[in-house]
Amino acid sequence: MARQIYQAIVDGILVGGVYALMAVGLTLIFGVLDIINIAQGVLVILGAYLSYELSVRIHLDLFLGLLVTVTAMFVIGVVIQWAFIRRLRGRERTSMTLLVTYAVALIIEGVLYEIYGPNPKQLNASYVQSSVHVLGFYLSYIYLYGFVLALALVVAIYALLYRTRFGRSVRATMQDETAARLIGIDVNRVAAVTFGVGVAVTAAGGMMFGATNAFNPNSGYDLISRLLAIIILGGLGSIGGALVASVFMLTLESLVTIWSPEWAIVVFYAALVVVLVIRPAGFFGRQPVRAQ
Amino acid sequence: MTTPAGQGRAPEGGAGTQPRSVLRITDLVAGYGGGDVLREVSLQVPEGGITCVVGPNGAGKSTLLAAVSGLLRPRLGSIELDGQDLAGLSPRQVLRLGVVQVPQNHSLFRDMTVRENIELGGYILADRALTARRAAAVFDLFPDIAGWAGKKAGSLSGGQQRLVEFARALMLEPRLLLLDEPSMGLAPKILRTVFDAVRQMNATGTTILLVEQNARAGLRLSSHGVVMESGRVRLSGTGREVLENPEIGALYLGGAVSAG
């Protein structure tokens, strides 16, 4: 029994890494643009299909393929922001962006459905099936690699935000948009690039999700509700919070699954409610949204 | 088009020979979605002085500054800085021409240190060495601020934040500094420190356009005064002239405001 619990904790932490890859972009976009990108779930699935294409058609390794898919998703993100979100201003902006990003989700889902149909796909590679036995735990290679990738990407985003001139302009825009404009920051460019980065990260999340789950064009909906729960729990706009909340939620779910897989999903959202009652701003959220 | 600055005649309501104008606003009409707030505003900001715009709430004082700094695109009229029209330029382009605005609400980046905030004042310089030189000069001018350099901006008091905002604005060595109600929300005691800092920045050669709710204190500080009412200029002249105008005194300055 104890061994089962330990294994569940290890699994939860590793799967949490996969969710962090998907949630980090969502919270980054919220932190800077102050919008919830409902399309993030289906963008994860789009990322998975892009990886699928590269892997099936030109037999490119899943991780190497990320060089292509991350770049492609960055461009897609910038285009979505430029075409749909940039125009929304004024008091209705928050509710309008929810509708617009939902529309974007429907469009992408429709296109994917048209191309691939409803049958589920899964990404494959030698390391997807195999696992290593360490200290009595079975660690699947794909989750190990994915967890390392998640940590690397979180560190990279931190470096971008805290070590570069562009990062300073992003943090300034996050904290006070008018003041940022008044010191000469092009806040439209900051918004476009941030949205691009937030979507680019989901390419990695999509690959990991697609390698560890069967997916079809509808899979984005279950994902977005989970991702929203995670970023709220972590503290909206907090990148470190998204990582911690992913690991926390998935570990909890993995533990409850030992007893009851049905209850695991309920516990996922129940945990959100309980934490928010105790800490209304989530783990790392403070009154104003900040990048921590 | 109006004649280029420097060759113009004295403005209406002006007294005696005027120094060259840094900023010349002509028939400016601007507003937000709901209609025009500024209705044909014309005024000049003489070089080297402090020009204070006073007037009741809703007169359009802050809207005027927003139009100059590029936050708001004017509908009609011209805003000339040394003869170059600013109307319709982005805030970034206006900054490049040397006009820096300190907004009314506290505008420091609260989670960043005072030093980071000041360095960000030189964001468009994109030159580390120049930024460092300017920051050193700013710390020389306001030695107190150097002592707070490592603190988070959000942890400073209201008055201290104002001074850091001034310091940040000086990073670009502005040709024209726009200050929107710097006394807003400050205790009377701190007010003096803030106004002293305004005077000090002016003494180092910065031309200042100041909007002030605290009309008496603002005008006393200023070489020139402009009274605005419902989107129009009601009166302009030297600071003293405006202060001593009996009609204006009764209307806007309020007898109750104590001599500070």
XYZ file of C-alpha atoms in Angstrom:
552
model
C 0.000 0.000 0.000
C 2.744 2.443 1.001
C 4.586 1.608 -2.204
C 1.435 2.312 -4.192
C 1.135 5.719 -2.520
C 4.759 6.608 -3.202
C 4.393 5.564 -6.812
C 1.230 7.683 -7.089
C 3.087 10.693 -5.725
C 5.953 10.227 -8.184
C 3.476 9.821 -11.050
C 1.558 12.900 -9.956
C 4.667 15.036 -9.864
C 5.732 13.906 -13.321
C 2.291 14.345 -14.893
C 2.157 17.703 -13.145
C 5.151 18.685 -15.246
C 3.137 18.025 -18.402
C 0.280 20.183 -17.139
C 2.727 22.924 -16.188
C 3.846 23.042 -19.825
C 0.267 23.732 -20.839
C -0.654 26.083 -17.968
C 2.389 28.354 -17.945
C 1.451 30.001 -21.234
C -2.112 30.587 -20.090
C -1.046 32.327 -16.898
C 1.615 34.373 -18.715
C -0.970 35.632 -21.193
C -3.335 36.485 -18.366
C -0.616 38.278 -16.435
C 0.367 40.557 -19.283
C -2.781 40.980 -21.372
C -5.325 40.534 -18.608
C -7.335 38.072 -20.656
C -8.218 34.406 -20.356
C -7.308 32.642 -23.563
C -10.049 30.018 -23.807
C -8.386 28.707 -26.979
C -5.364 27.519 -24.973
C -6.811 23.995 -24.607
C -7.388 23.475 -28.302
C -4.020 25.113 -29.065
C -2.435 22.366 -26.971
C -4.221 19.837 -29.191
C -3.103 21.734 -32.306
C 0.447 21.456 -30.988
C -0.058 17.724 -30.550
C -1.281 17.359 -34.160
C 1.696 19.351 -35.436
C 4.009 16.968 -33.588
C 2.012 14.069 -34.989
C 2.520 15.299 -38.549
C 6.268 15.726 -38.097
C 6.623 12.364 -36.419
C 4.475 10.337 -38.842
C 5.378 12.042 -42.114
C 9.054 12.834 -41.800
C 9.864 10.639 -38.798
C 11.265 13.522 -36.837
C 11.968 12.839 -33.166
C 9.255 14.306 -30.931
C 11.633 16.492 -28.937
C 13.594 17.651 -31.999
C 10.287 18.385 -33.683
C 9.584 20.916 -30.943
C 12.050 23.265 -32.630
C 9.593 23.401 -35.514
C 6.309 23.249 -33.621
C 7.281 25.816 -30.960
C 8.262 28.263 -33.707
C 5.080 27.573 -35.668
C 2.909 28.013 -32.580
C 4.677 31.270 -31.735
C 3.716 32.614 -35.152
C 0.145 31.350 -34.742
C -0.076 33.083 -31.361
C 1.172 36.406 -32.719
C -1.313 36.172 -35.593
C -4.245 35.395 -33.262
C -3.355 38.347 -31.047
C -2.834 40.665 -33.994
C -5.942 39.638 -35.872
C -8.481 39.207 -33.083
C -7.395 40.452 -29.689
C -5.512 43.673 -30.444
C -8.725 45.317 -31.626
C -10.624 44.779 -28.409
C -10.559 47.796 -26.148
C -12.665 49.490 -23.542
C -14.975 48.281 -20.837
C -16.281 45.190 -22.630
C -12.769 43.942 -23.361
C -12.641 41.152 -20.779
C -15.939 39.541 -21.719
C -15.317 40.116 -25.429
C -11.939 38.395 -25.291
C -13.577 35.362 -23.692
C -15.979 35.154 -26.627
C -13.323 35.857 -29.233
C -10.871 33.282 -27.906
C -13.745 30.796 -27.653
C -14.491 31.493 -31.313
C -10.822 30.932 -32.137
C -11.040 27.610 -30.284
C -14.078 26.583 -32.345
C -12.380 27.537 -35.607
C -9.228 25.559 -34.820
C -11.276 22.594 -33.592
C -13.345 22.680 -36.782
C -10.270 22.708 -38.998
C -8.682 19.850 -37.054
C -11.899 17.846 -37.242
C -12.070 18.425 -40.983
C -8.520 17.116 -41.437
C -8.279 14.342 -38.872
C -11.838 13.355 -37.990
C -12.943 12.111 -34.580
C -10.685 9.068 -34.247
C -8.121 9.450 -31.490
C -4.424 9.608 -32.253
C -1.415 9.208 -30.043
C 2.202 10.191 -30.513
C 4.754 7.433 -30.417
C 8.479 7.063 -29.891
C 10.765 4.453 -28.328
C 10.822 6.346 -25.031
C 7.038 6.655 -24.868
C 6.633 2.949 -24.068
C 9.685 2.265 -21.941
C 10.411 3.102 -18.357
C 13.302 2.933 -15.971
C 13.283 1.268 -12.555
C 14.832 3.570 -9.946
C 14.762 2.959 -6.195
C 11.779 0.706 -6.664
C 9.799 3.227 -8.719
C 8.813 2.831 -12.327
C 9.586 6.086 -14.074
C 8.461 6.343 -17.634
C 11.063 8.025 -19.846
C 8.574 10.276 -21.596
C 7.407 11.744 -18.287
C 10.969 12.160 -17.048
C 11.991 14.010 -20.209
C 8.802 16.041 -20.112
C 9.387 17.080 -16.529
C 12.914 18.223 -17.324
C 11.529 20.099 -20.327
C 8.908 21.785 -18.119
C 11.540 22.927 -15.637
C 13.778 24.147 -18.460
C 10.957 26.136 -20.043
C 9.917 27.723 -16.746
C 13.543 28.723 -16.145
C 13.762 30.067 -19.710
C 10.622 32.170 -19.247
C 11.958 33.504 -15.965
C 15.237 34.396 -17.667
C 13.322 36.117 -20.444
C 11.257 38.119 -17.936
C 13.976 38.990 -15.447
C 17.190 39.077 -17.434
C 16.323 40.808 -20.684
C 15.326 44.300 -21.745
C 12.242 42.845 -23.383
C 11.376 41.079 -20.126
C 11.588 44.360 -18.266
C 9.176 45.899 -20.718
C 6.812 42.944 -20.218
C 6.913 43.252 -16.433
C 6.436 47.012 -16.671
C 3.385 46.515 -18.903
C 2.023 43.918 -16.449
C 2.266 46.349 -13.564
C 1.058 49.576 -15.162
C 0.196 49.791 -18.823
C -0.196 53.578 -19.000
C 3.083 54.156 -17.203
C 4.710 51.683 -19.593
C 3.427 53.629 -22.599
C 4.670 56.860 -21.044
C 8.233 55.574 -20.858
C 8.100 54.560 -24.495
C 7.242 50.857 -24.327
C 5.292 49.678 -27.349
C 2.611 47.825 -25.403
C 1.038 46.393 -28.568
C 4.301 44.713 -29.452
C 4.695 43.449 -25.885
C 1.163 42.014 -26.044
C 1.774 40.299 -29.402
C 5.098 38.753 -28.413
C 3.787 37.662 -25.014
C 0.764 36.029 -26.593
C 3.126 34.353 -29.058
C 5.355 33.043 -26.264
C 2.335 31.888 -24.254
C 1.053 29.906 -27.237
C 4.527 28.673 -28.235
C 4.943 26.991 -24.850
C 1.752 25.009 -25.467
C 3.510 23.327 -28.401
C 5.682 21.563 -25.835
C 2.637 20.878 -23.668
C 0.790 19.501 -26.687
C 3.587 17.153 -27.628
C 3.784 15.823 -24.083
C 0.032 15.503 -23.786
C -0.174 13.753 -27.148
C 2.572 11.311 -26.209
C 0.902 10.385 -22.934
C -2.781 10.492 -23.938
C -4.899 9.618 -26.929
C -6.349 12.838 -28.323
C -8.860 13.988 -30.903
C -9.969 17.503 -31.922
C -12.399 17.672 -28.964
C -9.798 17.017 -26.309
C -9.166 20.713 -25.758
C -12.295 21.307 -23.689
C -11.515 19.008 -20.812
C -8.014 20.464 -20.843
C -8.966 24.124 -20.664
C -11.134 23.634 -17.586
C -8.302 21.822 -15.851
C -5.772 24.456 -16.909
C -7.999 27.254 -15.642
C -8.326 25.489 -12.286
C -4.540 25.171 -12.154
C -3.708 28.785 -12.925
C -6.334 30.077 -10.507
C -4.943 27.829 -7.809
C -1.390 28.926 -8.569
C -2.360 32.595 -8.543
C -3.359 34.217 -11.820
C -0.319 35.575 -13.631
C 2.160 33.623 -11.510
C 4.395 31.350 -13.560
C 5.994 29.605 -10.605
C 2.485 29.241 -9.172
C 1.326 27.447 -12.309
C 4.148 24.913 -11.940
C 3.497 24.321 -8.239
C -0.279 24.115 -8.721
C 0.111 21.649 -11.611
C 2.233 19.347 -9.492
C -0.074 19.749 -6.479
C -3.302 19.052 -8.384
C -1.990 16.116 -10.382
C -0.376 14.539 -7.337
C -3.635 14.857 -5.442
C -5.543 13.366 -8.333
C -3.062 10.556 -8.682
C -3.366 9.726 -4.972
C -7.154 9.688 -4.969
C -7.124 7.485 -8.073
C -5.696 4.655 -5.935
C -9.020 4.457 -4.169
C -11.438 5.794 -6.733
C -10.739 7.062 -10.239
C -14.237 8.597 -10.365
C -13.634 10.692 -7.263
C -10.226 11.805 -8.499
C -11.769 14.259 -10.938
C -14.127 15.629 -8.306
C -11.260 16.078 -5.871
C -9.362 18.035 -8.529
C -11.961 20.802 -8.508
C -12.881 20.410 -4.845
C -9.243 21.138 -3.990
C -9.509 24.367 -5.957
C -12.534 25.465 -3.942
C -10.927 24.582 -0.624
C -7.676 26.411 -1.415
C -9.504 29.499 -2.648
C -11.548 29.669 0.540
C -8.318 29.726 2.538
C -6.246 31.792 0.096
C -8.548 33.705 -2.263
C -5.675 34.765 -4.532
C -4.290 31.236 -4.903
C -0.858 29.961 -3.845
C 1.246 32.813 -5.239
C -1.300 35.435 -6.185
C -1.263 38.692 -4.280
C -3.671 41.575 -4.562
C -2.280 42.954 -7.813
C -1.282 40.352 -10.362
C 2.436 39.953 -10.567
C 5.077 37.870 -12.272
C 6.475 35.527 -9.692
C -0.417 76.370 -39.931
C 0.975 78.791 -37.400
C 4.367 80.400 -37.618
C 7.267 78.449 -36.133
C 7.963 78.973 -32.474
C 10.415 81.688 -31.604
C 9.251 84.210 -34.154
C 5.702 84.569 -32.936
C 4.078 87.535 -31.379
C 3.115 87.593 -27.734
C 0.080 85.424 -26.977
C -3.231 86.970 -26.148
C -3.391 87.737 -22.475
C 0.393 87.569 -22.206
C 2.289 90.395 -20.598
C 5.281 92.202 -22.049
C 8.023 90.493 -24.041
C 7.784 86.712 -23.961
C 10.677 84.295 -24.070
C 10.681 81.787 -26.890
C 7.933 79.165 -26.583
C 8.842 75.499 -26.269
C 5.277 74.367 -26.795
C 2.610 76.127 -28.786
C -0.894 74.681 -28.758
C -3.345 76.108 -31.277
C -7.102 75.513 -31.393
C -6.795 72.052 -29.896
C -9.957 69.941 -29.887
C -9.787 66.535 -28.209
C -11.794 64.163 -26.071
C -12.619 60.579 -25.261
C -15.464 58.562 -26.732
C -18.185 60.685 -25.141
C -17.356 63.971 -26.885
C -14.893 66.824 -26.868
C -13.323 67.725 -23.558
C -10.984 70.331 -25.036
C -12.761 72.925 -27.169
C -10.264 75.004 -29.097
C -7.561 75.378 -26.524
C -4.655 77.650 -27.410
C -1.724 78.256 -25.120
C 2.036 78.549 -25.079
C 4.685 77.246 -22.748
C 7.647 79.626 -22.557
C 11.127 78.184 -22.460
C 12.812 77.760 -19.116
C 9.758 78.484 -17.008
C 7.074 76.645 -15.110
C 3.643 77.052 -16.663
C 0.813 76.065 -14.375
C -2.624 75.118 -15.678
C -5.373 75.479 -13.104
C -9.139 75.187 -13.268
C -12.037 73.313 -11.764
C -12.533 69.558 -12.075
C -13.500 68.573 -15.583
C -11.960 71.690 -17.145
C -9.803 69.448 -19.333
C -6.434 69.918 -17.655
C -5.423 66.254 -17.646
C -6.908 65.745 -21.110
C -4.638 68.526 -22.321
C -1.564 66.697 -21.026
C -2.770 63.390 -22.473
C -3.063 65.016 -25.889
C 0.453 66.450 -25.644
C 2.069 63.197 -24.498
C 0.359 61.160 -27.205
C -1.891 59.095 -24.938
C -4.853 60.770 -26.628
C -5.095 61.601 -30.317
C -6.500 65.095 -30.810
C -9.361 65.614 -33.228
C -8.356 69.071 -34.463
C -5.689 71.663 -33.914
C -1.951 71.557 -33.559
C 0.540 70.915 -30.778
C 3.938 72.203 -31.781
C 7.147 71.463 -29.943
C 9.812 73.839 -31.235
C 7.816 74.108 -34.419
C 7.272 70.364 -34.917
C 3.693 69.085 -34.742
C 3.116 66.394 -32.123
C -0.575 65.871 -32.821
C -1.248 62.204 -33.612
C 2.207 60.913 -32.679
C 2.489 57.872 -30.387
C 3.707 58.331 -26.795
C 6.977 56.740 -27.879
C 7.504 59.237 -30.707
C 6.634 62.136 -28.407
C 9.173 60.861 -25.873
C 11.841 60.732 -28.545
C 11.238 64.422 -29.223
C 11.863 65.143 -25.548
C 8.431 65.470 -23.946
C 8.051 63.345 -20.813
C 4.892 63.048 -18.745
C 4.520 62.108 -15.099
C 0.888 61.005 -14.809
C -1.505 61.867 -12.043
C -1.847 58.428 -10.496
C 1.207 56.811 -9.033
C 2.934 55.225 -11.962
C 5.973 53.463 -10.562
C 6.357 49.782 -11.292
C 5.636 48.657 -7.766
C 7.350 45.275 -7.826
C 10.554 46.655 -9.244
C 13.261 48.385 -7.292
C 13.686 52.149 -7.341
C 16.842 51.692 -9.417
C 15.036 49.533 -11.989
C 12.275 52.122 -12.204
C 14.725 54.916 -12.815
C 16.631 52.906 -15.390
C 13.346 52.208 -17.162
C 12.948 55.968 -17.531
C 15.729 55.597 -20.082
C 14.047 52.650 -21.807
C 14.087 54.253 -25.256
C 17.780 55.119 -24.951
C 18.637 51.434 -25.390
C 22.206 52.214 -24.407
C 23.512 50.825 -21.123
C 26.385 53.248 -20.691
C 24.232 56.292 -21.391
C 21.489 54.957 -19.091
C 24.028 54.462 -16.299
C 25.425 57.999 -16.768
C 21.981 59.547 -16.710
C 20.966 57.502 -13.646
C 24.087 58.707 -11.822
C 23.213 62.322 -12.699
C 19.651 61.829 -11.447
C 20.883 60.343 -8.164
C 23.167 63.383 -7.816
C 20.220 65.729 -8.220
C 18.065 63.800 -5.726
C 20.527 62.317 -3.223
C 17.710 60.945 -1.034
C 16.621 58.641 -3.808
C 20.040 57.024 -4.000
C 19.399 55.738 -0.482
C 16.237 53.953 -1.612
C 17.714 52.528 -4.803
C 17.428 48.914 -3.700
C 13.926 49.153 -2.243
C 10.798 48.002 -4.000
C 9.057 51.080 -5.384
C 5.749 49.922 -3.899
C 7.194 50.107 -0.394
C 7.870 53.867 -0.584
C 5.539 56.548 0.789
C 3.433 58.613 -1.595
C 5.808 61.573 -1.488
C 8.854 59.403 -2.022
C 7.168 57.737 -5.000
C 6.542 61.159 -6.540
C 10.220 62.052 -6.269
C 11.212 58.766 -7.901
C 8.711 59.443 -10.687
C 10.340 62.835 -11.238
C 13.761 61.214 -11.256
C 12.567 58.621 -13.771
C 11.235 61.363 -16.034
C 14.579 63.199 -15.915
C 16.368 60.180 -17.410
C 15.543 61.482 -20.878
C 16.729 65.020 -20.038
C 13.374 66.283 -21.264
C 12.951 69.387 -23.355
C 9.515 69.675 -21.736
C 8.325 67.951 -18.581
C 4.579 67.445 -18.084
C 3.473 67.042 -14.467
C -0.126 66.047 -13.854
C -1.195 67.059 -10.336
C 1.961 66.038 -8.501
C 0.374 67.098 -5.188
C -2.482 64.605 -5.590
C -3.123 62.689 -2.400
C -0.120 64.047 -0.518
C -0.069 65.429 3.011
C 0.610 69.198 3.218
C 4.005 68.640 4.790
C 5.151 66.407 1.968
C 3.677 68.793 -0.563
C 6.460 71.236 0.119
C 9.128 68.604 -0.597
C 7.451 67.755 -3.870
C 7.082 71.383 -4.943
C 10.700 72.026 -3.950
C 11.686 69.184 -6.246
C 9.661 70.750 -9.077
C 11.447 74.045 -8.509
C 14.784 72.256 -8.397
C 14.161 70.459 -11.707
C 13.203 73.789 -13.260
C 16.332 75.410 -11.861
C 18.467 72.901 -13.726
C 16.954 74.148 -16.975
C 13.910 71.930 -17.531
C 10.835 73.661 -18.914
C 7.767 72.423 -17.034
C 4.072 72.332 -17.835
C 2.286 71.683 -14.574
C -1.366 70.858 -14.001
C -2.389 71.535 -10.437
C -5.579 71.178 -8.429
C -3.927 73.039 -5.582
C -4.119 76.231 -7.630
C -2.659 78.717 -5.212
C 0.454 76.685 -4.425
C 0.873 75.753 -8.076
C 0.664 79.308 -9.360
C 2.950 80.618 -6.665
C 5.556 78.179 -7.880
C 5.125 79.098 -11.522
C 6.346 81.769 -13.875
C 3.201 81.510 -15.979
C -0.396 80.615 -15.292
C -3.262 79.412 -17.440
C -6.822 79.159 -16.197
C -9.008 76.612 -17.942
C -12.741 76.281 -17.729
C -14.998 73.793 -19.563
C -12.397 72.931 -22.152
C -11.328 76.471 -22.913
C -8.615 78.830 -21.768
C -10.261 81.497 -19.651
C -7.184 83.522 -18.906
C -3.429 83.375 -19.097
C -0.550 85.492 -17.928
C 2.325 85.426 -15.513
C 1.824 83.359 -12.398
C 1.458 86.495 -10.331
C -1.080 88.063 -12.689
C -3.311 85.049 -12.538
C -2.931 84.723 -8.776
C -3.871 88.359 -8.268
C -6.746 88.508 -10.708
C -9.679 89.159 -8.361
C -12.314 87.481 -10.498
C -10.269 84.346 -10.919
C -9.252 84.359 -7.301
C -12.847 84.229 -6.175
C -13.864 81.644 -8.738
C -11.133 79.053 -8.717
C -8.555 79.682 -6.122
C -10.978 79.609 -3.239
C -10.489 82.005 -0.361
C -10.269 79.071 2.001
C -6.974 77.749 0.651
C -4.403 78.793 3.170
C -1.122 80.367 2.172
C 1.332 77.495 2.012
